[in-house]
CSV table of C-alpha atoms in Angstrom, one decimal:
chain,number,residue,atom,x,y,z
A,1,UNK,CA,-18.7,-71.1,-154.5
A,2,UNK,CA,-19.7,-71.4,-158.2
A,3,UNK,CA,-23.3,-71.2,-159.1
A,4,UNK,CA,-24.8,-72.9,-162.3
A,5,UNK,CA,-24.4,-70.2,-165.4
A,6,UNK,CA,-21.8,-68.7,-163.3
A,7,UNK,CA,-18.7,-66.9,-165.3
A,8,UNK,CA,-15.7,-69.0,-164.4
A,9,UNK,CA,-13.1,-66.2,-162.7
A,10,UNK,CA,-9.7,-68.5,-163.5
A,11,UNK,CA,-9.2,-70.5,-166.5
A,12,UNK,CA,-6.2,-73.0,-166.6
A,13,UNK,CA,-3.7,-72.3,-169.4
A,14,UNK,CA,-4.7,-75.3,-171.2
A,15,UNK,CA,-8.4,-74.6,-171.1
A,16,UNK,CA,-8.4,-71.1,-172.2
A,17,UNK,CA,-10.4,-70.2,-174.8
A,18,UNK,CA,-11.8,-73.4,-175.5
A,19,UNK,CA,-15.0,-75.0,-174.5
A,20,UNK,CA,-15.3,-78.6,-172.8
A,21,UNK,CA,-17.2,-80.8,-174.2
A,22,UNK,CA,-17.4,-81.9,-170.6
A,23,UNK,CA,-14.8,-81.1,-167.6
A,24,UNK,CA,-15.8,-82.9,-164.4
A,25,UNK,CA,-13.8,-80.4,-162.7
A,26,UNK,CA,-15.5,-77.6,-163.3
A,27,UNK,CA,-18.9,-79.9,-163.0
A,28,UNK,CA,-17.6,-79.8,-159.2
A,29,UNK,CA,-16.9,-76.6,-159.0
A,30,UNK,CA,-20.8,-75.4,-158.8
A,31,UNK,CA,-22.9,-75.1,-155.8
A,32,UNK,CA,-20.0,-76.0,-153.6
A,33,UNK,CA,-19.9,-79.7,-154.6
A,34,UNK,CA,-16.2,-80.6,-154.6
A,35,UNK,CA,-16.2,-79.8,-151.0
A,36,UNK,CA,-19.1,-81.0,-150.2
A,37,UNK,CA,-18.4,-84.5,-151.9
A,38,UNK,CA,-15.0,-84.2,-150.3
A,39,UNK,CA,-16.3,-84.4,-147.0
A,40,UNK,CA,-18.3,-87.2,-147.8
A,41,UNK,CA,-15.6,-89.6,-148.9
A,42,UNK,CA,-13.7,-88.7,-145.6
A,43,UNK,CA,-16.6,-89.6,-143.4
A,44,UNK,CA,-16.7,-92.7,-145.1
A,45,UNK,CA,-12.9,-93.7,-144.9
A,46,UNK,CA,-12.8,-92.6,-141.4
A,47,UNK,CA,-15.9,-94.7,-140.9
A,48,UNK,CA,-14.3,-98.1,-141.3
A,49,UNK,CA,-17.7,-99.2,-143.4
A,50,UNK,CA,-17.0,-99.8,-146.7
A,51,UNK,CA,-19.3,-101.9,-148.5
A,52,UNK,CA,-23.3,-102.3,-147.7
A,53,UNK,CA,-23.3,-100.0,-145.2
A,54,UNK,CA,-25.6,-96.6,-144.0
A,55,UNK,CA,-24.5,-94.4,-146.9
A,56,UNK,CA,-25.7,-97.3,-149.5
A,57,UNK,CA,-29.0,-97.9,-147.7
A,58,UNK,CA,-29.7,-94.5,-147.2
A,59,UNK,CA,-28.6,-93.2,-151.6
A,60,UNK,CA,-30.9,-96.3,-152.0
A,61,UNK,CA,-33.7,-95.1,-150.1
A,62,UNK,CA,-33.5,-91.1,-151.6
A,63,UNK,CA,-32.9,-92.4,-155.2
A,64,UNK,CA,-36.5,-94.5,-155.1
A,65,UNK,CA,-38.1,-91.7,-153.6
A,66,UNK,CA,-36.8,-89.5,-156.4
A,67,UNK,CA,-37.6,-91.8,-159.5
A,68,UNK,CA,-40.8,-91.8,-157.2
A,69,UNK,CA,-40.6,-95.6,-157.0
A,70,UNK,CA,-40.8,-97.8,-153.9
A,71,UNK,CA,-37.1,-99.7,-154.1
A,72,UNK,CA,-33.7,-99.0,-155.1
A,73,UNK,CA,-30.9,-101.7,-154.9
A,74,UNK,CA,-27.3,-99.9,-155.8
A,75,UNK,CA,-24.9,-102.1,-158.0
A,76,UNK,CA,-21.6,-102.1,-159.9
A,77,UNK,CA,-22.1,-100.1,-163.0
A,78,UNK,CA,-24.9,-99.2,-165.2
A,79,UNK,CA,-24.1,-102.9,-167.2
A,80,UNK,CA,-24.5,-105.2,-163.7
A,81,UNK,CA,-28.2,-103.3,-163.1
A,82,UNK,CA,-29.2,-104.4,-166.6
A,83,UNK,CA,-28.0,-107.6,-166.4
A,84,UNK,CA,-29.0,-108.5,-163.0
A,85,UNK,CA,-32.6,-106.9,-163.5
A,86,UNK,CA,-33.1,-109.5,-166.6
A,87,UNK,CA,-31.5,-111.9,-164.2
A,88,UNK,CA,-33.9,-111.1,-161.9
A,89,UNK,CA,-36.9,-111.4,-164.8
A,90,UNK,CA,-35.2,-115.4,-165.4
A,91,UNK,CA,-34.0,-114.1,-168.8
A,92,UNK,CA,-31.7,-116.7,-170.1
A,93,UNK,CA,-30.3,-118.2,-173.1
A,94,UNK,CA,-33.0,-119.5,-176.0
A,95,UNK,CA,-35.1,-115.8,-174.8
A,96,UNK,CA,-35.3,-112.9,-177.0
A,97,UNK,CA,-35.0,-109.5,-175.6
A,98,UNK,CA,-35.7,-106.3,-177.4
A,99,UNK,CA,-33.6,-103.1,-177.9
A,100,UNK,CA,-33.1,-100.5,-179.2
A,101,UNK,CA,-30.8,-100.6,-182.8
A,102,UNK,CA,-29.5,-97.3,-181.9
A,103,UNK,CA,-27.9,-97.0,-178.5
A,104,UNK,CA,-24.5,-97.6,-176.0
A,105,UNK,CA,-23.7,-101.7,-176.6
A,106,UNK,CA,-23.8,-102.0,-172.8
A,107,UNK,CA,-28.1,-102.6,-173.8
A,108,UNK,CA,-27.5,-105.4,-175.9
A,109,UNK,CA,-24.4,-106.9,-173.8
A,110,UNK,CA,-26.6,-107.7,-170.9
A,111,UNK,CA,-28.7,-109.4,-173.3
A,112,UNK,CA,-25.9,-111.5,-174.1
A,113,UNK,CA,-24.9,-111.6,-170.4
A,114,UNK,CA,-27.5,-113.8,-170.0
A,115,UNK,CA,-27.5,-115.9,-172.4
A,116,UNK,CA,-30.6,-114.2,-174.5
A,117,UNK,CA,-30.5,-113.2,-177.9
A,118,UNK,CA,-30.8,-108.7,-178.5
A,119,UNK,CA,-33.2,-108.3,-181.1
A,120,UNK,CA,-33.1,-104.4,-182.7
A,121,UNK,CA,-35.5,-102.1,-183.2
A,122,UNK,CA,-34.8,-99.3,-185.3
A,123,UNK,CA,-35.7,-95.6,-184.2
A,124,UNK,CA,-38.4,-93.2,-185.5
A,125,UNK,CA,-38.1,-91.9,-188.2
A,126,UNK,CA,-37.8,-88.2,-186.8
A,127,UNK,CA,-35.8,-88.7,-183.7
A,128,UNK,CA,-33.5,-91.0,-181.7
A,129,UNK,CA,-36.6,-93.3,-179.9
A,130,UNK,CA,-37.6,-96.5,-180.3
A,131,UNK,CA,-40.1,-97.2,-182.9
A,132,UNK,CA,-43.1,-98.3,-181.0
A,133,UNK,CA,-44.9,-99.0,-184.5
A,134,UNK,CA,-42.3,-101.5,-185.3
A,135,UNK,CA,-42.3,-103.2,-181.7
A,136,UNK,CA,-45.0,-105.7,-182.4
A,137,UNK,CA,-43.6,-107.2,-185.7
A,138,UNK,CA,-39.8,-107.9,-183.6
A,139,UNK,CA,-41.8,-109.8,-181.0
A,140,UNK,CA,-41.9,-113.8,-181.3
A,141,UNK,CA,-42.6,-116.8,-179.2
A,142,UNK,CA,-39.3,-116.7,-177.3
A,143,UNK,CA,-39.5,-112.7,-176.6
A,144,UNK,CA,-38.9,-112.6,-172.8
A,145,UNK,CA,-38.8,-108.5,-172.2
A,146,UNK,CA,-38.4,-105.1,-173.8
A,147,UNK,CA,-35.9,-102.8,-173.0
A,148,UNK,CA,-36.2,-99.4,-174.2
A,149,UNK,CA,-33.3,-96.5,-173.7
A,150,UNK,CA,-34.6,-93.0,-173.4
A,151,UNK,CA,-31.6,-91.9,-175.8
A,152,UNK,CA,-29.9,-88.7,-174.8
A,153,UNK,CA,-32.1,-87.7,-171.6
A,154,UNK,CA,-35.3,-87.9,-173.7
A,155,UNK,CA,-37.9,-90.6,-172.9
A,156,UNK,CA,-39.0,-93.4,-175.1
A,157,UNK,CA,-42.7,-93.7,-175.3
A,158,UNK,CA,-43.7,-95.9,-172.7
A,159,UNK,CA,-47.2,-96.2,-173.2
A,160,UNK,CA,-47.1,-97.3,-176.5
A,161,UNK,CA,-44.3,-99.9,-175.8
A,162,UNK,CA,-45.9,-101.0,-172.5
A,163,UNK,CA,-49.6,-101.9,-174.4
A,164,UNK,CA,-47.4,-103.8,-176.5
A,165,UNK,CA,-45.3,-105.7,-174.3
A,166,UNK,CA,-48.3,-106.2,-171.8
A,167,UNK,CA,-50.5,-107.4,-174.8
A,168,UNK,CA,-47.6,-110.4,-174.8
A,169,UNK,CA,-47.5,-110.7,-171.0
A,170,UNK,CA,-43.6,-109.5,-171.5
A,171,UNK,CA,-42.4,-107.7,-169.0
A,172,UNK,CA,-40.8,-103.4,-170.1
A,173,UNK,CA,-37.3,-102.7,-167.9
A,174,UNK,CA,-36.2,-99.4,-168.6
A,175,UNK,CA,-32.7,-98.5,-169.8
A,176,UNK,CA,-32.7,-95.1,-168.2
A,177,UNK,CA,-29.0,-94.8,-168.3
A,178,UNK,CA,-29.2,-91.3,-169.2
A,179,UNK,CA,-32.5,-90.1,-168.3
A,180,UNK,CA,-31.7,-89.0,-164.8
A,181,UNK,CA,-35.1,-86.9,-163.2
A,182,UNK,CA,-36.5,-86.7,-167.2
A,183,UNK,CA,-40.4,-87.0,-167.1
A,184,UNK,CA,-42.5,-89.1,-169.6
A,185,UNK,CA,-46.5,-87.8,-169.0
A,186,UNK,CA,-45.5,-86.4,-165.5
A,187,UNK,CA,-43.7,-89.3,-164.8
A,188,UNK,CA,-40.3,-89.8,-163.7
A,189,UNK,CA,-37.9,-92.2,-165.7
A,190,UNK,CA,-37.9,-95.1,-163.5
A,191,UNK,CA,-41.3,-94.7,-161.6
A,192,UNK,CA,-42.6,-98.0,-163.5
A,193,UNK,CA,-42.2,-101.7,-162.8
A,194,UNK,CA,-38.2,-102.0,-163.3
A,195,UNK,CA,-35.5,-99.4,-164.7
A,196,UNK,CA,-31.9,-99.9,-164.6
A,197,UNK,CA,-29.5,-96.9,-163.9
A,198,UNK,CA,-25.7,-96.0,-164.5
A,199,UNK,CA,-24.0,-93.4,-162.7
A,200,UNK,CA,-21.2,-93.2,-164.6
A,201,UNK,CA,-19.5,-89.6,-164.0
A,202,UNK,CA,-20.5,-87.9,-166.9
A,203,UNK,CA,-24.1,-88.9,-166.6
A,204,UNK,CA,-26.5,-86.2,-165.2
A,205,UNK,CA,-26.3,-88.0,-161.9
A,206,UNK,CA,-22.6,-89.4,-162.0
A,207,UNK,CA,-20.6,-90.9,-159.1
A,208,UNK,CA,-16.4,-91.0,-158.9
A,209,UNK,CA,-16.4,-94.2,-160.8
A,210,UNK,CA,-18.6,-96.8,-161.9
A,211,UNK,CA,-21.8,-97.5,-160.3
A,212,UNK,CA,-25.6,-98.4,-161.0
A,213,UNK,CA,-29.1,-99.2,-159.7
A,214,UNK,CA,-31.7,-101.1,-160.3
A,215,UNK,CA,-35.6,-99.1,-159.5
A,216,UNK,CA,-38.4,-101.0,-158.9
A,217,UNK,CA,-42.2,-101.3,-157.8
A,218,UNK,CA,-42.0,-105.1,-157.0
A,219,UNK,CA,-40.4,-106.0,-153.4
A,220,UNK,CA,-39.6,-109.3,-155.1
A,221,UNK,CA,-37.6,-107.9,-157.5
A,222,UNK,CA,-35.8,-105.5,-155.8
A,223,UNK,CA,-35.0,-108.6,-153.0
A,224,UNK,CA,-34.0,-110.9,-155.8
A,225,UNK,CA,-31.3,-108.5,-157.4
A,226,UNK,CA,-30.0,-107.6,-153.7
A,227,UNK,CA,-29.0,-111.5,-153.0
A,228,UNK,CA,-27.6,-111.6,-156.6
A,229,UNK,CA,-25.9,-108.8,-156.5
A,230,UNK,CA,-24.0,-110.2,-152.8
A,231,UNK,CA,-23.0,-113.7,-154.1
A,232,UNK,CA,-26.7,-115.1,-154.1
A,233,UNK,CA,-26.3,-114.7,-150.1
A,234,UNK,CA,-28.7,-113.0,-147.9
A,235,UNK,CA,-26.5,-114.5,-144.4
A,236,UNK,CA,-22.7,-114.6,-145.2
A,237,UNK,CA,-21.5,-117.9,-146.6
A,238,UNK,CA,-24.9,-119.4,-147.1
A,239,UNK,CA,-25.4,-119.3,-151.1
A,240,UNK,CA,-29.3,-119.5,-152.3
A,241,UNK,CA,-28.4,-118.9,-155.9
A,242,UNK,CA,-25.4,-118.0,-158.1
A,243,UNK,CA,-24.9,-115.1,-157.6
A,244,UNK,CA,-22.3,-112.2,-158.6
A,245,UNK,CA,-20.1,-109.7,-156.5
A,246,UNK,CA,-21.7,-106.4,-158.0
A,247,UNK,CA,-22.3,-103.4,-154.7
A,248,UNK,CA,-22.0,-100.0,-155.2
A,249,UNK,CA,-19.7,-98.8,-152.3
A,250,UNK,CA,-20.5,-96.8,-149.6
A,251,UNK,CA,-18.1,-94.4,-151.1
A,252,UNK,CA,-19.9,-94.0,-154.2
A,253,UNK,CA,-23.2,-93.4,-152.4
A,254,UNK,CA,-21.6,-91.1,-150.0
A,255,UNK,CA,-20.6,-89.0,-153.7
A,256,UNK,CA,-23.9,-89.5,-155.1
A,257,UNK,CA,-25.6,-88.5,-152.0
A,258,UNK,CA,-24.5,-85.1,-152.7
A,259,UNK,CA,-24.7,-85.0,-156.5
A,260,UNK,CA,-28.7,-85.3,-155.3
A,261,UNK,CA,-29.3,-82.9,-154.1
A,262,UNK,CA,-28.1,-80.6,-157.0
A,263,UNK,CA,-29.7,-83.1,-160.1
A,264,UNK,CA,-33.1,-81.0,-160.7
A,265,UNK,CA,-31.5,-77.8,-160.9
A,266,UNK,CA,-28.9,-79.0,-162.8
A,267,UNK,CA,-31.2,-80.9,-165.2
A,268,UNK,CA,-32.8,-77.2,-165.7
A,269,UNK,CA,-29.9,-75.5,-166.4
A,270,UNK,CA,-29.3,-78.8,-169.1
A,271,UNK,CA,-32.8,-77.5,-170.3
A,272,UNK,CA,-31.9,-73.6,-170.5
A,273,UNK,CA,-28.9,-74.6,-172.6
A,274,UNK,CA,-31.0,-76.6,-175.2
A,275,UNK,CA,-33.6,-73.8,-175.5
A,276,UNK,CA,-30.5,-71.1,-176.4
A,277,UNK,CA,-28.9,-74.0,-178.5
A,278,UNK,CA,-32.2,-74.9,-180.4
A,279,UNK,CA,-33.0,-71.2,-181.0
A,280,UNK,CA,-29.7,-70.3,-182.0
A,281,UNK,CA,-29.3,-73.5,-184.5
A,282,UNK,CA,-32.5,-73.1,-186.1
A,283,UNK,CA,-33.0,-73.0,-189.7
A,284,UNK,CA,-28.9,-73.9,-190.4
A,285,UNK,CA,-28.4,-75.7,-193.8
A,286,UNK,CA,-27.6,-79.3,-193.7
A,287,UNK,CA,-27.9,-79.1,-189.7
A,288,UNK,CA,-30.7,-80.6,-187.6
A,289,UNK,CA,-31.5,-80.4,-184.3
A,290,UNK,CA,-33.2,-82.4,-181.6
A,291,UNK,CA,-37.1,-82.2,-181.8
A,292,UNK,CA,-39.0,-83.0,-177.8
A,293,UNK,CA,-42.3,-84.8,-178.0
A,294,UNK,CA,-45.2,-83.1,-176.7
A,295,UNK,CA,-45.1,-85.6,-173.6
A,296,UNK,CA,-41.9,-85.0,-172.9
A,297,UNK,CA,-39.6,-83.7,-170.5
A,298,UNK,CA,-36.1,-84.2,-171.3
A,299,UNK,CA,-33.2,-83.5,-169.1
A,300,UNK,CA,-30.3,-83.0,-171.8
A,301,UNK,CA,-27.8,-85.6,-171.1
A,302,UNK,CA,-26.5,-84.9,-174.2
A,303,UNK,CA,-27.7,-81.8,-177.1
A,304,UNK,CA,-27.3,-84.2,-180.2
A,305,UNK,CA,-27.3,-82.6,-184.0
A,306,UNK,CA,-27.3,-84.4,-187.0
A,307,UNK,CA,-25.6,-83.5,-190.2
A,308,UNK,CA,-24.3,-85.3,-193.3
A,309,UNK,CA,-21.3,-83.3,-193.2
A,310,UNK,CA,-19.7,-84.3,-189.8
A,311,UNK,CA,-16.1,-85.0,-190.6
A,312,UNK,CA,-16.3,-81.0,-191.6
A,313,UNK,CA,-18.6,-80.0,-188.7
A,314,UNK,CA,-15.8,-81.8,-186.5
A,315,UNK,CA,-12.8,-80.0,-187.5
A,316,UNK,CA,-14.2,-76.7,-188.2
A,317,UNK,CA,-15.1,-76.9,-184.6
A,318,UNK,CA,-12.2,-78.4,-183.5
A,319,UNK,CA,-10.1,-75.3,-185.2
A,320,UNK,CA,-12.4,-72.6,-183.1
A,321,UNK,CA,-11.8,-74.4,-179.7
A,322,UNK,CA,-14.9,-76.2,-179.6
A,323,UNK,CA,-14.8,-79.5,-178.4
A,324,UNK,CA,-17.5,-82.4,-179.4
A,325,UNK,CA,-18.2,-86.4,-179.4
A,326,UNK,CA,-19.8,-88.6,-181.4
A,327,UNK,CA,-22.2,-91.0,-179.8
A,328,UNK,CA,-22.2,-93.6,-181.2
A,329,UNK,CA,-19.8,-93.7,-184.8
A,330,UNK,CA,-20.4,-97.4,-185.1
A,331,UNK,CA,-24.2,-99.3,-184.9
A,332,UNK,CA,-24.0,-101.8,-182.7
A,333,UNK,CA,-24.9,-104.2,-185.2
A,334,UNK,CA,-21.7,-103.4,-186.9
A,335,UNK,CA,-19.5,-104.1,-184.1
A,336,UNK,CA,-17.5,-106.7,-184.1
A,337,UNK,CA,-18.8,-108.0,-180.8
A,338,UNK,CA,-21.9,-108.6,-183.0
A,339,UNK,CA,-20.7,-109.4,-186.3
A,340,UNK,CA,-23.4,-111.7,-187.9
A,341,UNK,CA,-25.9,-111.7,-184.9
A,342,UNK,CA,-28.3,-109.7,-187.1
A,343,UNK,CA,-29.5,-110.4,-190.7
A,344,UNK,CA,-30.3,-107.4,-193.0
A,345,UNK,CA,-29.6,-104.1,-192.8
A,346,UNK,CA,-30.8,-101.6,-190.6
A,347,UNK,CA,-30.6,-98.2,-192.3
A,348,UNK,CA,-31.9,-95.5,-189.8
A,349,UNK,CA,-29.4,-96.9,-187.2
A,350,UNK,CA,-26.7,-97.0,-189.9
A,351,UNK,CA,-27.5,-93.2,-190.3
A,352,UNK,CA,-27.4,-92.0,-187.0
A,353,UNK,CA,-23.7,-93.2,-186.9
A,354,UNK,CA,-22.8,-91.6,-189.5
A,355,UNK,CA,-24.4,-88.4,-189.1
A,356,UNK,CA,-25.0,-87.6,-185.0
A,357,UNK,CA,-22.7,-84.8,-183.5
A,358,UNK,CA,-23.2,-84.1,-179.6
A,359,UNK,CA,-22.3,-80.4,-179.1
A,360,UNK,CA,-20.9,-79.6,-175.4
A,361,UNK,CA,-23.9,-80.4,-172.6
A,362,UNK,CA,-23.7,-79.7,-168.9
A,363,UNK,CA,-25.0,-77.2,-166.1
A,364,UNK,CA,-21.1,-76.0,-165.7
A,365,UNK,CA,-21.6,-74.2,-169.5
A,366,UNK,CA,-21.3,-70.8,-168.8
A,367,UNK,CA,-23.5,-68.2,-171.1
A,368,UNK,CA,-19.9,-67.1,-172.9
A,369,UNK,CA,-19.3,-71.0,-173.4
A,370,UNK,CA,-23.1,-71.1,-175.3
A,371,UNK,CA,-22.6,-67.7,-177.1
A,372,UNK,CA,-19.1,-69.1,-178.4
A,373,UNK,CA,-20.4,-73.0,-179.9
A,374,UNK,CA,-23.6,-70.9,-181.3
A,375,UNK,CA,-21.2,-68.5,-183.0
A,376,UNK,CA,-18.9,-71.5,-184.2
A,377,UNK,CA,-21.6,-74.4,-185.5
A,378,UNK,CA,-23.1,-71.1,-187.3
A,379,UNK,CA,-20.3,-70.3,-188.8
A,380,UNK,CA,-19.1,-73.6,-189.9
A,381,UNK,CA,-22.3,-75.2,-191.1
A,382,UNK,CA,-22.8,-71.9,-193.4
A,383,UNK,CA,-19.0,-72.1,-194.4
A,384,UNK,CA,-19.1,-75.8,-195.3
A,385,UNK,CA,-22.7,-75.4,-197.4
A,386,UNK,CA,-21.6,-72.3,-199.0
């Protein structure tokens, strides 16, 4: 059994040397997970319960206790628990919703899944969070909800965005996509009135496919997003309201179930990594790295740098078998799928695609796999500014 930090003892041929920006397989490998998760799908196969069954209700009921919330409703993918929590709000088209400028486009695409209209906010000027000082001035008569993301496993700050919104009577649903156990004041990401999850595999809590949750406070809520999410049915073939086919299978939850139990301890070993990556980055020309408000507690989804020089960054790296990703190289608002849907420019997002460089990121890193991407950004960021 393979503990977090733990030296790997067998490489594959086509892995030596290098370092992952993020292997699943070696993910599974720690604290006995692969068999454990193995023995989970087979219960459920053997089970002949497949879809709304005990392993849902019972991920539903541990995942609200963790986010330290009162209801969990387990959907399709991260995108359905968006969509069908402003579903759930009555979002539709002629409403305003605002996001984030700099984020995944799943946040805006449930927007537009509803028929609303995203409205961007750009980021801080310092980090990768919403701008709560330019929240009010995005707000109009037809703003219907705020959705913040808490980029990268950092949170946004909810107090200041929540004394806006409720100054508007708006409601705030969370985009904690990748904020998986991450603490804002003591509190868990999703502890509030709504937050919308995606368990993805490579998030900090990721399932064997796609697969979401909406948290909640309000029993209303949480009820109207379960008959959505079944066809608008509560009692098979009776339809209350159009509804969508959108469950996270018991299979799923059996996986997730298991991940669980490992997610705080892996979200620390996310944290001892950023401390050695931080301390070991510091002070690089042309290089910086991710600051954490005082109020914060990330949990490291991903350890994002920024530099002006990434192209280089990229294939210096590349050459000493170091693996990274960009997230995200284009602003959403200069997709395609959004071509025109926003007037003026909005520079700070613009920048951020240009310049942000996630380094490897996981509990599976071993101390070699740190020492080595330390050694190589240092290297190349003082070769390229030489």
């Amino acid at each position: 059994m393979r503990r977090a930090g733990a030296a790997v003892t067998a490489v594959a041929p086509e892995r030596a040397g290098r370092v992952a920006f993020h292997d699943l397989r070696d993910l599974h490998a720690l604290d006995g997970v692969q068999e454990r998760v193995d023995a989970a799908v087979l219960r459920v196969a053997r089970s002949g319960r497949y879809l709304l069954g005990p392993e849902l209700a019972a991920f539903e009921e541990e995942f609200a206790r963790y986010c330290e919330n009162e209801h969990c409703v387990g959907v399709g993918s991260g995108l359905d628990a968006l969509e069908l929590a402003l579903r759930a709000l009555d979002v539709g088209p002629g409403d305003e919703v605002i996001v984030p400028a700099h984020t995944y486009i799943a946040t805006w695409l449930a927007v537009s899944a509803v028929g609303a209209r995203p409205v961007p906010v750009e980021p801080e000027a310092d980090s990768y969070l919403m701008d709560p000082e330019r929240l009010a001035d995005a707000c109009t008569s037809r703003t219907r909800a705020v959705m913040p993301v808490h980029p990268y496993g950092h949170p946004a700050d909810l107090d200041a965005i929540d004394a806006v919104a409720a100054a508007r009577g708006i409601p705030v649903v969370e985009d904690a996509a990748q904020a998986h156990g991450a603490r804002y004041r003591g509190r868990r990401a999703g502890s509030r009135y709504v937050a919308a999850f995606s368990f993805y595999p490579g998030k900090n809590l990721g399932a064997l496919g796609d697969a979401g949750a909406v948290v909640t406070s309000d029993a209303r809520l949480a009820e109207r997003v379960r008959l959505l999410r079944n066809y608008g049915s509560r009692v098979k073939y009776r339809h209350e309201v159009p509804g969508t086919n959108s469950r996270l299978d018991e299979i799923q939850a059996a996986a997730l179930r298991v991940k669980l139990t490992c997610l705080d301890g892996w979200n620390a070993r996310r944290a001892e990594v950023a401390v050695r990556y931080t301390e070991g980055l510091a002070g690089l020309p042309g290089l910086d790295v991710p600051t954490v408000r005082p109020w914060a507690e990330p949990v490291w989804h991903q350890y994002v740098v920024r530099t002006a020089r990434r192209a280089a960054l990229v294939s210096a790296l590349e050459a000493a078998g170091v693996e990274t990703l960009v997230h995200y190289p284009v602003a959403v608002h200069r997709s395609e799928a959004y071509a025109g849907a926003v007037h003026g420019p909005l520079p700070r997002s613009e920048r951020l695609a240009d310049e942000v460089l996630s380094l490897p990121m996981g509990p599976q890193l071993t101390a070699q796999d740190v020492t080595a991407v330390i050694a190589a950004v240092r290297e190349a960021t003082e070769t390229i500014h030489d």
